[in-house]
Short mmCIF file of C-alpha atoms in Angstrom, two decimals:
data_model
loop_
_atom_site.label_atom_id
_atom_site.label_comp_id
_atom_site.label_asym_id
_atom_site.label_seq_id
_atom_site.Cartn_x
_atom_site.Cartn_y
_atom_site.Cartn_z
CA UNK A 1 21.97 -10.52 -24.86
CA UNK A 2 23.04 -6.96 -24.09
CA UNK A 3 26.18 -5.60 -22.39
CA UNK A 4 24.84 -6.33 -18.88
CA UNK A 5 24.43 -10.04 -19.58
CA UNK A 6 23.22 -11.95 -16.53
CA UNK A 7 25.49 -10.07 -14.15
CA UNK A 8 24.46 -8.36 -10.95
CA UNK A 9 26.15 -5.22 -9.64
CA UNK A 10 28.39 -7.21 -7.28
CA UNK A 11 29.42 -9.53 -10.13
CA UNK A 12 30.87 -6.46 -11.83
CA UNK A 13 32.72 -5.55 -8.63
CA UNK A 14 34.19 -9.05 -8.37
CA UNK A 15 35.33 -8.84 -12.01
CA UNK A 16 37.33 -5.74 -11.13
CA UNK A 17 38.81 -7.51 -8.09
CA UNK A 18 39.99 -10.41 -10.27
CA UNK A 19 41.54 -8.04 -12.82
CA UNK A 20 43.29 -5.66 -10.39
CA UNK A 21 42.04 -5.92 -6.84
CA UNK A 22 44.78 -3.68 -5.45
CA UNK A 23 43.74 -0.69 -7.58
CA UNK A 24 42.02 2.16 -5.72
CA UNK A 25 38.25 1.90 -6.05
CA UNK A 26 36.70 4.60 -3.85
CA UNK A 27 37.85 7.60 -1.85
CA UNK A 28 35.70 9.57 0.59
CA UNK A 29 36.36 13.02 2.00
CA UNK A 30 34.18 13.95 4.98
CA UNK A 31 32.93 17.40 5.89
CA UNK A 32 35.77 17.70 8.39
CA UNK A 33 38.36 16.82 5.74
CA UNK A 34 39.01 13.23 6.84
CA UNK A 35 39.91 11.05 3.83
CA UNK A 36 39.31 7.29 3.54
CA UNK A 37 40.54 5.20 0.62
CA UNK A 38 39.75 1.59 -0.29
CA UNK A 39 41.00 -0.76 -2.98
CA UNK A 40 38.62 -2.90 -5.01
CA UNK A 41 39.57 -5.95 -2.96
CA UNK A 42 39.18 -4.17 0.37
CA UNK A 43 35.79 -2.79 -0.55
CA UNK A 44 34.56 -6.15 -1.88
CA UNK A 45 35.45 -7.84 1.41
CA UNK A 46 33.73 -5.12 3.47
CA UNK A 47 30.61 -5.30 1.28
CA UNK A 48 30.42 -9.09 1.72
CA UNK A 49 30.55 -8.60 5.50
CA UNK A 50 27.77 -6.00 5.35
CA UNK A 51 25.75 -8.46 3.25
CA UNK A 52 26.20 -11.02 6.01
CA UNK A 53 25.15 -8.47 8.61
CA UNK A 54 21.98 -7.65 6.72
CA UNK A 55 21.16 -11.35 6.43
CA UNK A 56 21.58 -11.70 10.20
CA UNK A 57 18.92 -8.98 10.60
CA UNK A 58 16.56 -11.14 8.54
CA UNK A 59 16.75 -9.05 5.37
CA UNK A 60 16.32 -11.24 2.31
CA UNK A 61 16.15 -11.19 -1.47
CA UNK A 62 13.64 -8.61 -2.72
CA UNK A 63 13.26 -6.76 0.59
CA UNK A 64 13.21 -2.94 0.25
CA UNK A 65 15.58 -1.13 2.64
CA UNK A 66 15.70 2.65 3.04
CA UNK A 67 19.17 4.24 3.00
CA UNK A 68 19.28 7.83 4.28
CA UNK A 69 22.95 8.79 4.29
CA UNK A 70 25.18 11.47 2.80
CA UNK A 71 28.13 10.56 0.59
CA UNK A 72 30.10 8.13 2.75
CA UNK A 73 31.61 4.68 2.72
CA UNK A 74 28.59 3.53 4.75
CA UNK A 75 26.25 4.56 1.92
CA UNK A 76 28.22 2.59 -0.66
CA UNK A 77 28.64 -0.43 1.60
CA UNK A 78 24.91 -0.44 2.33
CA UNK A 79 24.10 -0.36 -1.38
CA UNK A 80 26.52 -3.13 -2.36
CA UNK A 81 25.73 -5.18 0.74
CA UNK A 82 22.03 -5.12 -0.12
CA UNK A 83 22.74 -5.76 -3.80
CA UNK A 84 24.81 -8.82 -2.90
CA UNK A 85 21.80 -10.55 -1.31
CA UNK A 86 19.27 -9.27 -3.85
CA UNK A 87 17.67 -6.79 -1.47
CA UNK A 88 16.47 -3.43 -2.84
CA UNK A 89 17.94 -0.08 -1.81
CA UNK A 90 15.52 2.83 -1.40
CA UNK A 91 17.78 5.91 -1.22
CA UNK A 92 16.27 9.08 0.22
CA UNK A 93 17.39 12.67 0.72
CA UNK A 94 19.06 13.39 4.07
CA UNK A 95 16.84 16.45 4.49
CA UNK A 96 13.47 14.75 4.15
CA UNK A 97 10.81 15.54 6.72
CA UNK A 98 8.83 13.12 8.86
CA UNK A 99 5.89 13.11 6.45
CA UNK A 100 8.10 12.58 3.42
CA UNK A 101 9.85 9.64 5.09
CA UNK A 102 6.49 8.18 6.12
CA UNK A 103 5.32 8.28 2.50
CA UNK A 104 8.44 6.58 1.11
CA UNK A 105 8.44 3.92 3.83
CA UNK A 106 4.77 3.13 3.31
CA UNK A 107 4.89 3.21 -0.49
CA UNK A 108 8.04 1.07 -0.74
CA UNK A 109 6.96 -1.28 2.07
CA UNK A 110 10.47 -1.00 3.52
CA UNK A 111 11.43 -3.64 6.08
CA UNK A 112 14.62 -1.98 7.34
CA UNK A 113 16.62 1.23 7.14
CA UNK A 114 20.12 2.69 7.45
CA UNK A 115 20.52 6.24 8.72
CA UNK A 116 22.80 8.50 10.75
CA UNK A 117 22.65 9.06 14.48
CA UNK A 118 21.73 12.74 14.09
CA UNK A 119 18.82 11.81 11.79
CA UNK A 120 17.46 8.85 13.70
CA UNK A 121 14.94 10.66 15.96
CA UNK A 122 12.85 11.99 13.07
CA UNK A 123 13.37 8.77 11.14
CA UNK A 124 12.23 6.59 14.04
CA UNK A 125 9.06 8.66 14.44
CA UNK A 126 8.30 8.26 10.74
CA UNK A 127 8.69 4.47 10.57
CA UNK A 128 7.88 3.40 14.16
CA UNK A 129 4.79 1.40 13.15
CA UNK A 130 6.47 -0.26 10.17
CA UNK A 131 10.11 -1.00 10.98
CA UNK A 132 11.27 -2.66 14.21
CA UNK A 133 13.92 -0.67 16.14
CA UNK A 134 16.58 -3.37 15.71
CA UNK A 135 16.14 -3.15 11.95
CA UNK A 136 17.08 0.52 11.96
CA UNK A 137 20.83 0.49 11.42
CA UNK A 138 22.52 3.60 12.76
CA UNK A 139 25.86 5.05 11.67
CA UNK A 140 27.32 6.64 14.80
CA UNK A 141 28.90 5.93 18.13
CA UNK A 142 25.76 4.66 19.85
CA UNK A 143 22.90 2.69 18.44
CA UNK A 144 20.82 2.41 21.62
CA UNK A 145 17.87 0.14 20.89
CA UNK A 146 18.86 0.25 17.23
CA UNK A 147 21.59 -1.76 15.50
CA UNK A 148 24.98 -0.10 15.06
CA UNK A 149 26.34 -0.10 11.53
CA UNK A 150 29.68 -1.27 12.91
CA UNK A 151 28.07 -4.51 14.10
CA UNK A 152 26.60 -5.09 10.64
CA UNK A 153 29.98 -4.31 9.10
CA UNK A 154 31.68 -6.81 11.42
CA UNK A 155 29.60 -9.82 10.42
CA UNK A 156 31.07 -12.88 8.74
CA UNK A 157 31.52 -12.46 4.97
CA UNK A 158 28.66 -13.89 2.97
CA UNK A 159 29.25 -15.17 -0.54
CA UNK A 160 26.16 -14.82 -2.73
CA UNK A 161 27.81 -15.28 -6.12
CA UNK A 162 25.28 -16.41 -8.72
CA UNK A 163 22.20 -15.75 -6.54
CA UNK A 164 21.40 -12.35 -8.04
CA UNK A 165 20.36 -11.92 -11.67
CA UNK A 166 20.57 -8.89 -13.91
CA UNK A 167 16.78 -8.49 -14.08
CA UNK A 168 16.44 -8.40 -10.29
CA UNK A 169 15.44 -5.08 -8.78
CA UNK A 170 18.42 -3.07 -7.52
CA UNK A 171 16.81 0.10 -6.17
CA UNK A 172 13.67 2.20 -6.01
CA UNK A 173 14.38 5.88 -6.60
CA UNK A 174 11.60 8.24 -5.59
CA UNK A 175 11.52 11.14 -7.97
CA UNK A 176 9.30 14.22 -7.69
CA UNK A 177 6.87 14.05 -10.57
CA UNK A 178 4.15 16.28 -11.89
CA UNK A 179 1.57 14.74 -9.58
CA UNK A 180 1.12 15.45 -5.88
CA UNK A 181 2.91 12.29 -4.80
CA UNK A 182 6.46 11.22 -5.75
CA UNK A 183 6.71 8.12 -7.94
CA UNK A 184 8.99 5.17 -7.26
CA UNK A 185 11.23 4.45 -10.25
CA UNK A 186 12.11 0.74 -10.47
CA UNK A 187 15.73 0.14 -11.53
CA UNK A 188 17.43 -3.21 -12.04
CA UNK A 189 20.99 -4.49 -11.86
CA UNK A 190 21.06 -4.51 -15.67
CA UNK A 191 20.04 -0.84 -15.70
CA UNK A 192 22.98 0.02 -13.45
CA UNK A 193 25.60 -1.96 -15.36
CA UNK A 194 24.45 -0.54 -18.69
CA UNK A 195 24.36 3.00 -17.31
CA UNK A 196 27.97 2.90 -16.17
CA UNK A 197 29.16 1.31 -19.38
CA UNK A 198 27.46 3.93 -21.56
CA UNK A 199 28.91 6.90 -19.69
CA UNK A 200 32.36 5.32 -19.47
CA UNK A 201 32.40 4.86 -23.24
CA UNK A 202 31.05 8.34 -23.94
CA UNK A 203 33.71 9.94 -21.72
CA UNK A 204 36.46 7.57 -22.93
CA UNK A 205 37.33 6.55 -19.37
CA UNK A 206 40.31 4.30 -18.62
CA UNK A 207 41.54 2.60 -15.42
CA UNK A 208 43.88 5.57 -14.89
CA UNK A 209 41.01 8.05 -14.48
CA UNK A 210 39.68 9.48 -11.22
CA UNK A 211 36.08 10.63 -11.24
CA UNK A 212 35.16 13.08 -8.46
CA UNK A 213 31.73 14.31 -7.43
CA UNK A 214 30.12 16.37 -4.70
CA UNK A 215 26.65 15.46 -5.96
CA UNK A 216 24.77 13.13 -3.58
CA UNK A 217 24.75 9.38 -4.09
CA UNK A 218 21.05 9.25 -3.29
CA UNK A 219 20.58 10.79 -6.77
CA UNK A 220 21.15 8.88 -9.99
CA UNK A 221 23.56 11.48 -11.44
CA UNK A 222 26.36 10.67 -8.98
CA UNK A 223 25.57 6.97 -9.18
CA UNK A 224 25.87 6.81 -12.97
CA UNK A 225 28.40 9.46 -13.94
CA UNK A 226 30.86 8.77 -11.10
CA UNK A 227 30.42 5.43 -9.35
CA UNK A 228 29.13 3.14 -12.09
CA UNK A 229 31.21 4.72 -14.85
CA UNK A 230 34.41 4.26 -12.82
CA UNK A 231 33.46 0.71 -11.81
CA UNK A 232 32.86 -0.20 -15.45
CA UNK A 233 36.50 0.33 -16.40
CA UNK A 234 38.29 -0.18 -13.09
CA UNK A 235 38.92 3.52 -12.49
CA UNK A 236 38.76 5.33 -9.14
CA UNK A 237 35.85 7.39 -7.80
CA UNK A 238 36.05 10.18 -5.23
CA UNK A 239 33.04 11.33 -3.18
CA UNK A 240 32.89 14.58 -1.23
CA UNK A 241 30.45 14.52 1.66
CA UNK A 242 29.36 18.07 0.94
CA UNK A 243 29.99 20.64 -1.78
CA UNK A 244 32.02 23.72 -0.92
CA UNK A 245 32.52 26.33 -3.63
CA UNK A 246 35.58 27.76 -1.87
CA UNK A 247 37.28 24.35 -1.63
CA UNK A 248 36.09 22.49 -4.73
CA UNK A 249 38.92 23.34 -7.14
CA UNK A 250 41.53 22.58 -4.47
CA UNK A 251 39.81 19.24 -3.85
CA UNK A 252 39.99 18.40 -7.55
CA UNK A 253 43.73 18.99 -7.37
CA UNK A 254 44.28 17.18 -4.07
CA UNK A 255 42.48 14.04 -5.27
CA UNK A 256 44.11 14.15 -8.72
CA UNK A 257 40.69 14.12 -10.39
CA UNK A 258 40.48 13.80 -14.17
CA UNK A 259 36.68 13.73 -14.46
CA UNK A 260 33.92 15.52 -12.58
CA UNK A 261 30.19 16.18 -12.84
CA UNK A 262 28.57 19.60 -12.41
CA UNK A 263 25.15 21.24 -12.49
CA UNK A 264 24.29 24.90 -12.97
CA UNK A 265 24.29 25.85 -9.28
CA UNK A 266 27.84 24.57 -8.87
CA UNK A 267 29.03 26.46 -11.95
CA UNK A 268 27.51 29.71 -10.73
CA UNK A 269 28.81 29.44 -7.19
CA UNK A 270 32.31 28.64 -8.45
CA UNK A 271 32.19 31.78 -10.62
CA UNK A 272 31.32 33.81 -7.52
CA UNK A 273 34.58 32.82 -5.82
CA UNK A 274 37.56 35.20 -6.02
CA UNK A 275 39.58 34.42 -9.14
CA UNK A 276 43.02 32.83 -8.62
CA UNK A 277 45.84 32.10 -11.07
CA UNK A 278 45.62 28.45 -9.98
CA UNK A 279 41.94 28.09 -11.00
CA UNK A 280 42.93 26.25 -14.18
CA UNK A 281 45.85 24.29 -12.71
CA UNK A 282 44.24 20.87 -12.31
CA UNK A 283 44.01 17.56 -14.14
CA UNK A 284 40.32 17.56 -15.07
CA UNK A 285 39.82 16.86 -18.77
CA UNK A 286 36.11 15.95 -18.83
CA UNK A 287 33.11 17.55 -17.15
CA UNK A 288 29.74 15.82 -17.48
CA UNK A 289 27.29 18.68 -17.22
CA UNK A 290 23.53 19.22 -17.02
CA UNK A 291 21.07 22.13 -16.67
CA UNK A 292 22.04 25.08 -18.83
CA UNK A 293 23.59 28.30 -17.62
CA UNK A 294 23.72 31.41 -19.80
CA UNK A 295 26.13 31.63 -22.72
CA UNK A 296 28.23 34.24 -20.90
CA UNK A 297 28.42 32.09 -17.75
CA UNK A 298 29.49 29.09 -19.80
CA UNK A 299 32.15 31.12 -21.63
CA UNK A 300 33.53 32.62 -18.43
CA UNK A 301 33.61 29.26 -16.65
CA UNK A 302 35.43 27.47 -19.45
CA UNK A 303 37.95 30.31 -19.84
CA UNK A 304 38.65 30.73 -16.14
CA UNK A 305 38.74 27.08 -15.07
CA UNK A 306 40.00 25.49 -18.26
CA UNK A 307 37.24 22.87 -18.33
CA UNK A 308 34.92 22.13 -21.23
CA UNK A 309 31.33 21.51 -20.15
CA UNK A 310 30.04 18.41 -21.94
CA UNK A 311 26.37 19.28 -21.90
CA UNK A 312 23.98 16.36 -21.50
CA UNK A 313 20.42 15.28 -20.83
CA UNK A 314 19.11 12.43 -18.72
CA UNK A 315 16.46 11.29 -16.27
CA UNK A 316 15.98 8.68 -13.57
CA UNK A 317 13.65 6.63 -15.77
CA UNK A 318 16.44 6.18 -18.34
CA UNK A 319 19.10 5.61 -15.65
CA UNK A 320 20.49 8.06 -16.48
CA UNK A 321 22.18 9.89 -19.36
CA UNK A 322 20.47 9.92 -22.75
CA UNK A 323 22.53 12.45 -24.71
CA UNK A 324 25.90 14.15 -24.25
CA UNK A 325 28.02 16.57 -26.25
CA UNK A 326 30.67 14.68 -28.26
CA UNK A 327 34.00 14.37 -26.47
CA UNK A 328 35.92 15.06 -29.68
CA UNK A 329 33.46 17.08 -31.71
CA UNK A 330 31.27 20.14 -31.81
CA UNK A 331 29.27 20.91 -28.71
CA UNK A 332 26.76 23.16 -30.50
CA UNK A 333 25.80 24.80 -27.20
CA UNK A 334 23.06 25.00 -25.95
CA UNK A 335 22.50 21.59 -27.51
CA UNK A 336 22.49 18.75 -24.98
CA UNK A 337 24.46 16.65 -27.43
CA UNK A 338 23.82 13.45 -29.30
CA UNK A 339 22.61 10.03 -28.08
CA UNK A 340 25.03 7.98 -25.97
CA UNK A 341 26.37 4.63 -27.11
CA UNK A 342 23.43 2.30 -27.88
CA UNK A 343 20.87 5.03 -27.19
CA UNK A 344 18.10 5.84 -29.65
CA UNK A 345 15.83 8.86 -29.27
CA UNK A 346 12.78 10.21 -31.05
CA UNK A 347 11.01 13.56 -30.96
CA UNK A 348 7.32 12.70 -31.04
CA UNK A 349 4.04 14.50 -31.66
CA UNK A 350 0.95 14.17 -29.48
CA UNK A 351 0.18 10.82 -31.15
CA UNK A 352 3.61 9.37 -30.46
CA UNK A 353 4.79 9.68 -34.05
CA UNK A 354 8.15 11.20 -35.15
CA UNK A 355 8.11 14.89 -36.04
CA UNK A 356 10.22 16.56 -38.71
CA UNK A 357 13.73 17.86 -38.04
CA UNK A 358 13.64 21.16 -36.16
CA UNK A 359 10.07 20.67 -34.91
CA UNK A 360 9.52 20.70 -31.14
CA UNK A 361 7.95 17.59 -29.67
CA UNK A 362 8.16 15.16 -26.76
CA UNK A 363 11.50 13.46 -26.12
CA UNK A 364 11.21 9.65 -26.24
CA UNK A 365 13.95 7.09 -25.51
CA UNK A 366 13.95 3.61 -27.00
CA UNK A 367 14.77 0.59 -24.85
CA UNK A 368 13.75 -2.65 -23.21
CA UNK A 369 12.18 -2.02 -19.78
CA UNK A 370 14.46 -3.21 -17.00
CA UNK A 371 17.46 -3.22 -19.33
CA UNK A 372 17.99 0.05 -21.25
CA UNK A 373 15.22 1.96 -19.44
CA UNK A 374 13.47 1.62 -16.10
CA UNK A 375 11.19 -1.32 -15.32
CA UNK A 376 8.19 0.85 -14.44
CA UNK A 377 6.74 2.86 -11.56
CA UNK A 378 6.13 1.20 -8.21
CA UNK A 379 2.44 0.27 -7.82
CA UNK A 380 1.39 2.81 -10.45
CA UNK A 381 0.16 1.01 -13.54
CA UNK A 382 -1.44 4.10 -15.07
CA UNK A 383 1.76 6.13 -14.88
CA UNK A 384 3.78 3.18 -16.20
CA UNK A 385 1.47 2.67 -19.17
CA UNK A 386 1.58 6.40 -19.94
CA UNK A 387 5.38 6.45 -19.92
CA UNK A 388 6.17 3.09 -21.52
CA UNK A 389 4.53 2.68 -24.92
CA UNK A 390 5.83 -0.24 -26.89
CA UNK A 391 9.60 -0.03 -26.69
CA UNK A 392 9.64 3.73 -26.08
CA UNK A 393 9.93 5.73 -22.86
CA UNK A 394 8.00 8.98 -23.27
CA UNK A 395 9.70 11.46 -20.95
CA UNK A 396 7.19 14.33 -20.93
CA UNK A 397 10.10 16.68 -21.71
CA UNK A 398 10.15 18.62 -24.96
CA UNK A 399 12.95 19.26 -27.42
CA UNK A 400 13.97 19.11 -31.07
CA UNK A 401 16.72 17.69 -33.28
CA UNK A 402 18.85 19.48 -35.85
CA UNK A 403 19.95 17.99 -39.18
CA UNK A 404 23.00 16.32 -37.63
CA UNK A 405 21.18 14.62 -34.77
CA UNK A 406 22.06 17.11 -32.03
CA UNK A 407 19.25 17.46 -29.52
CA UNK A 408 18.11 20.77 -28.05
CA UNK A 409 16.17 20.66 -24.78
CA UNK A 410 13.22 23.07 -24.67
CA UNK A 411 11.26 22.50 -21.48
CA UNK A 412 10.99 20.08 -18.61
CA UNK A 413 7.96 18.21 -17.43
CA UNK A 414 4.90 20.29 -16.72
CA UNK A 415 5.04 21.94 -13.33
CA UNK A 416 8.49 20.61 -12.52
CA UNK A 417 10.77 23.15 -10.83
CA UNK A 418 14.54 22.70 -10.89
CA UNK A 419 16.12 24.22 -7.79
CA UNK A 420 19.85 23.85 -7.11
CA UNK A 421 19.91 20.55 -8.98
CA UNK A 422 16.85 19.19 -7.12
CA UNK A 423 13.53 18.40 -8.78
CA UNK A 424 10.57 19.94 -6.97
CA UNK A 425 6.98 19.01 -7.74
CA UNK A 426 4.79 22.12 -7.83
CA UNK A 427 1.80 19.95 -6.98
CA UNK A 428 3.45 18.72 -3.78
CA UNK A 429 4.12 22.29 -2.61
CA UNK A 430 0.56 23.30 -3.53
CA UNK A 431 -0.85 20.40 -1.56
CA UNK A 432 1.16 21.46 1.49
CA UNK A 433 -0.12 25.04 1.22
CA UNK A 434 -3.71 23.85 0.83
CA UNK A 435 -3.39 21.87 4.04
CA UNK A 436 -3.10 25.18 5.89
CA UNK A 437 -6.58 25.90 7.33
CA UNK A 438 -6.64 29.50 6.02
CA UNK A 439 -5.53 28.77 2.42
CA UNK A 440 -8.35 28.39 -0.10
CA UNK A 441 -6.35 28.17 -3.32
CA UNK A 442 -2.67 27.79 -4.21
CA UNK A 443 -0.60 27.77 -7.38
CA UNK A 444 3.16 27.26 -7.50
CA UNK A 445 5.53 28.08 -10.36
CA UNK A 446 9.26 28.30 -10.94
CA UNK A 447 10.87 31.66 -11.70
CA UNK A 448 14.45 32.36 -12.85
CA UNK A 449 17.11 32.48 -10.16
CA UNK A 450 20.65 33.52 -11.04
CA UNK A 451 22.21 31.08 -8.56
CA UNK A 452 19.76 28.22 -7.96
CA UNK A 453 18.39 27.71 -11.50
CA UNK A 454 14.84 28.43 -10.36
CA UNK A 455 13.20 29.86 -7.28
CA UNK A 456 9.80 28.70 -6.06
CA UNK A 457 7.04 31.31 -6.20
CA UNK A 458 3.60 30.59 -4.75
CA UNK A 459 0.33 32.46 -5.28
CA UNK A 460 -2.38 31.88 -2.66
CA UNK A 461 -5.93 32.96 -1.92
CA UNK A 462 -6.84 33.15 1.77
CA UNK A 463 -10.17 32.74 3.50
CA UNK A 464 -12.09 35.64 5.00
CA UNK A 465 -10.67 37.13 8.20
CA UNK A 466 -7.42 35.26 7.72
CA UNK A 467 -4.46 36.52 9.72
CA UNK A 468 -1.87 34.57 7.73
CA UNK A 469 1.08 36.38 6.18
CA UNK A 470 3.58 35.24 3.54
CA UNK A 471 6.13 34.60 6.29
CA UNK A 472 3.75 32.49 8.36
CA UNK A 473 2.83 30.43 5.30
CA UNK A 474 6.51 29.87 4.52
CA UNK A 475 6.99 28.70 8.12
CA UNK A 476 4.10 26.26 7.57
CA UNK A 477 5.89 24.86 4.50
CA UNK A 478 9.16 24.55 6.42
CA UNK A 479 7.41 22.30 8.92
CA UNK A 480 6.21 19.89 6.23
CA UNK A 481 8.69 20.05 3.34
CA UNK A 482 12.41 19.58 2.76
CA UNK A 483 14.22 22.91 2.75
CA UNK A 484 14.79 22.90 -1.01
CA UNK A 485 11.02 22.59 -1.60
CA UNK A 486 10.02 25.58 0.55
CA UNK A 487 8.76 28.59 -1.50
CA UNK A 488 11.19 31.47 -1.83
CA UNK A 489 8.28 33.90 -1.83
CA UNK A 490 4.49 33.79 -1.43
CA UNK A 491 2.12 36.29 -2.99
CA UNK A 492 -1.37 36.68 -1.52
CA UNK A 493 -4.10 37.45 -4.04
CA UNK A 494 -7.85 37.97 -3.93
CA UNK A 495 -8.31 35.48 -6.75
CA UNK A 496 -6.32 33.45 -9.30
CA UNK A 497 -6.82 33.34 -13.09
CA UNK A 498 -8.85 30.34 -14.26
CA UNK A 499 -9.92 28.65 -17.45
CA UNK A 500 -13.54 28.22 -18.49
CA UNK A 501 -13.69 24.91 -16.64
CA UNK A 502 -12.22 26.33 -13.44
CA UNK A 503 -8.58 25.27 -13.73
CA UNK A 504 -5.95 27.74 -12.55
CA UNK A 505 -4.11 29.19 -15.55
CA UNK A 506 -0.45 28.98 -14.65
CA UNK A 507 0.61 30.38 -17.99
CA UNK A 508 -1.05 33.63 -16.92
CA UNK A 509 0.73 33.55 -13.57
CA UNK A 510 4.07 33.04 -15.32
CA UNK A 511 3.43 36.34 -17.12
CA UNK A 512 2.49 38.12 -13.90
CA UNK A 513 4.75 41.14 -13.15
CA UNK A 514 5.81 39.51 -9.86
CA UNK A 515 6.94 36.36 -11.68
CA UNK A 516 8.56 38.15 -14.60
CA UNK A 517 10.25 40.95 -12.73
CA UNK A 518 11.56 39.33 -9.57
CA UNK A 519 14.05 36.70 -8.49
CA UNK A 520 12.97 35.76 -4.97
#
């Protein structure tokens, strides 16, 4: 039996209520600055009412339900309300396009959804043939033919204690992979409980801590490093609806935060703000950090803001963190630290065998599927078999270990582009470009960007007599992709470099003067 036991996510919440139900659980600050605060007991009661409301809509154990919301109490209530009845949350980005929503809805076989009033028109068009209007729950003043979230929230409390087990599916997270279509990562209640416990122990959290994030709850980073970690020890968690570089430090102070989570884009945009004597006057003692900045950026950030970046590595399939710099030890930057509590990693060769210290290989994480690592990919046996070999999760990422067990990350999955903390599949962008009637060939790569980690650069070959321009092709992408997936620049070429068997050689494109010398 591991640390999750047979508990579900809501069992953990009820434990915290029994221990100290009056303690502050969650705080939300909206874009307009409105702040809402709820104790553990208050939130537990609201979540049980939302569970009852979902049951009244006919949602049952195992049913997938899309949640398309920004950081808000409605997001968290939806998640815990679904978890209480054993339904499965399918969180999606608030900026997804009609086609992207259609794909997720179809792939997940969602039976219901929760979204905002301003998003509902696109959402309704995407799921009209699959989800009945009354099963689209809308957060806003008017639901129309849809169900208002307030009516769900006002249902009679429903007690489901003991009906959900730790191995039950908790959520399906769609992550951009190296293939053309996103894959659905299957995560259980046990995965969530273990994730929070591991990070809480690694950061030495106590009930007196306040963990604040502006990262979105539809991503696993905010879920693990803020929500689940705080829940594990009875601490408080603070969620900002949207990140603002000019306000972030003041928000840390206002909410008395002691812990936060950052990625490279946030670090860089904070450094661009005018320096103030009060930049280091806050209570933050721990910063869980991912995606490296330069040495000089790291040094300037830590000096100016008085925060040590605890560099780490993780992925959705491991839900979430795998390594982190020691809280009370050497960071060895740019190392991404050492394995978390109960984590075991291996650097493997092409045959899946351990390599020698200092040798670059594939990062693998040991664990039981559905407990320490994900349960598999939704309806994708080939991808699951490729990733899960024995009791090892092979990540596709490369790195190496030093003599003391510190891991150094070398490269991410093939053709994965990291843009402002978002994963972008090059294949998905290429597919979108190839759908344009005048595009014959397309290749997409990531190039360095001083603010957004990487920019997206596309090379295309057009058909004869084409009138398309880079700007018109970018407009085409905007119509079919989320904004963070749209190429920053498009280069039109007569041909693209290819191997002897006709595959486009991206390694040659990465050495192209346009790719090397520009930051679109």
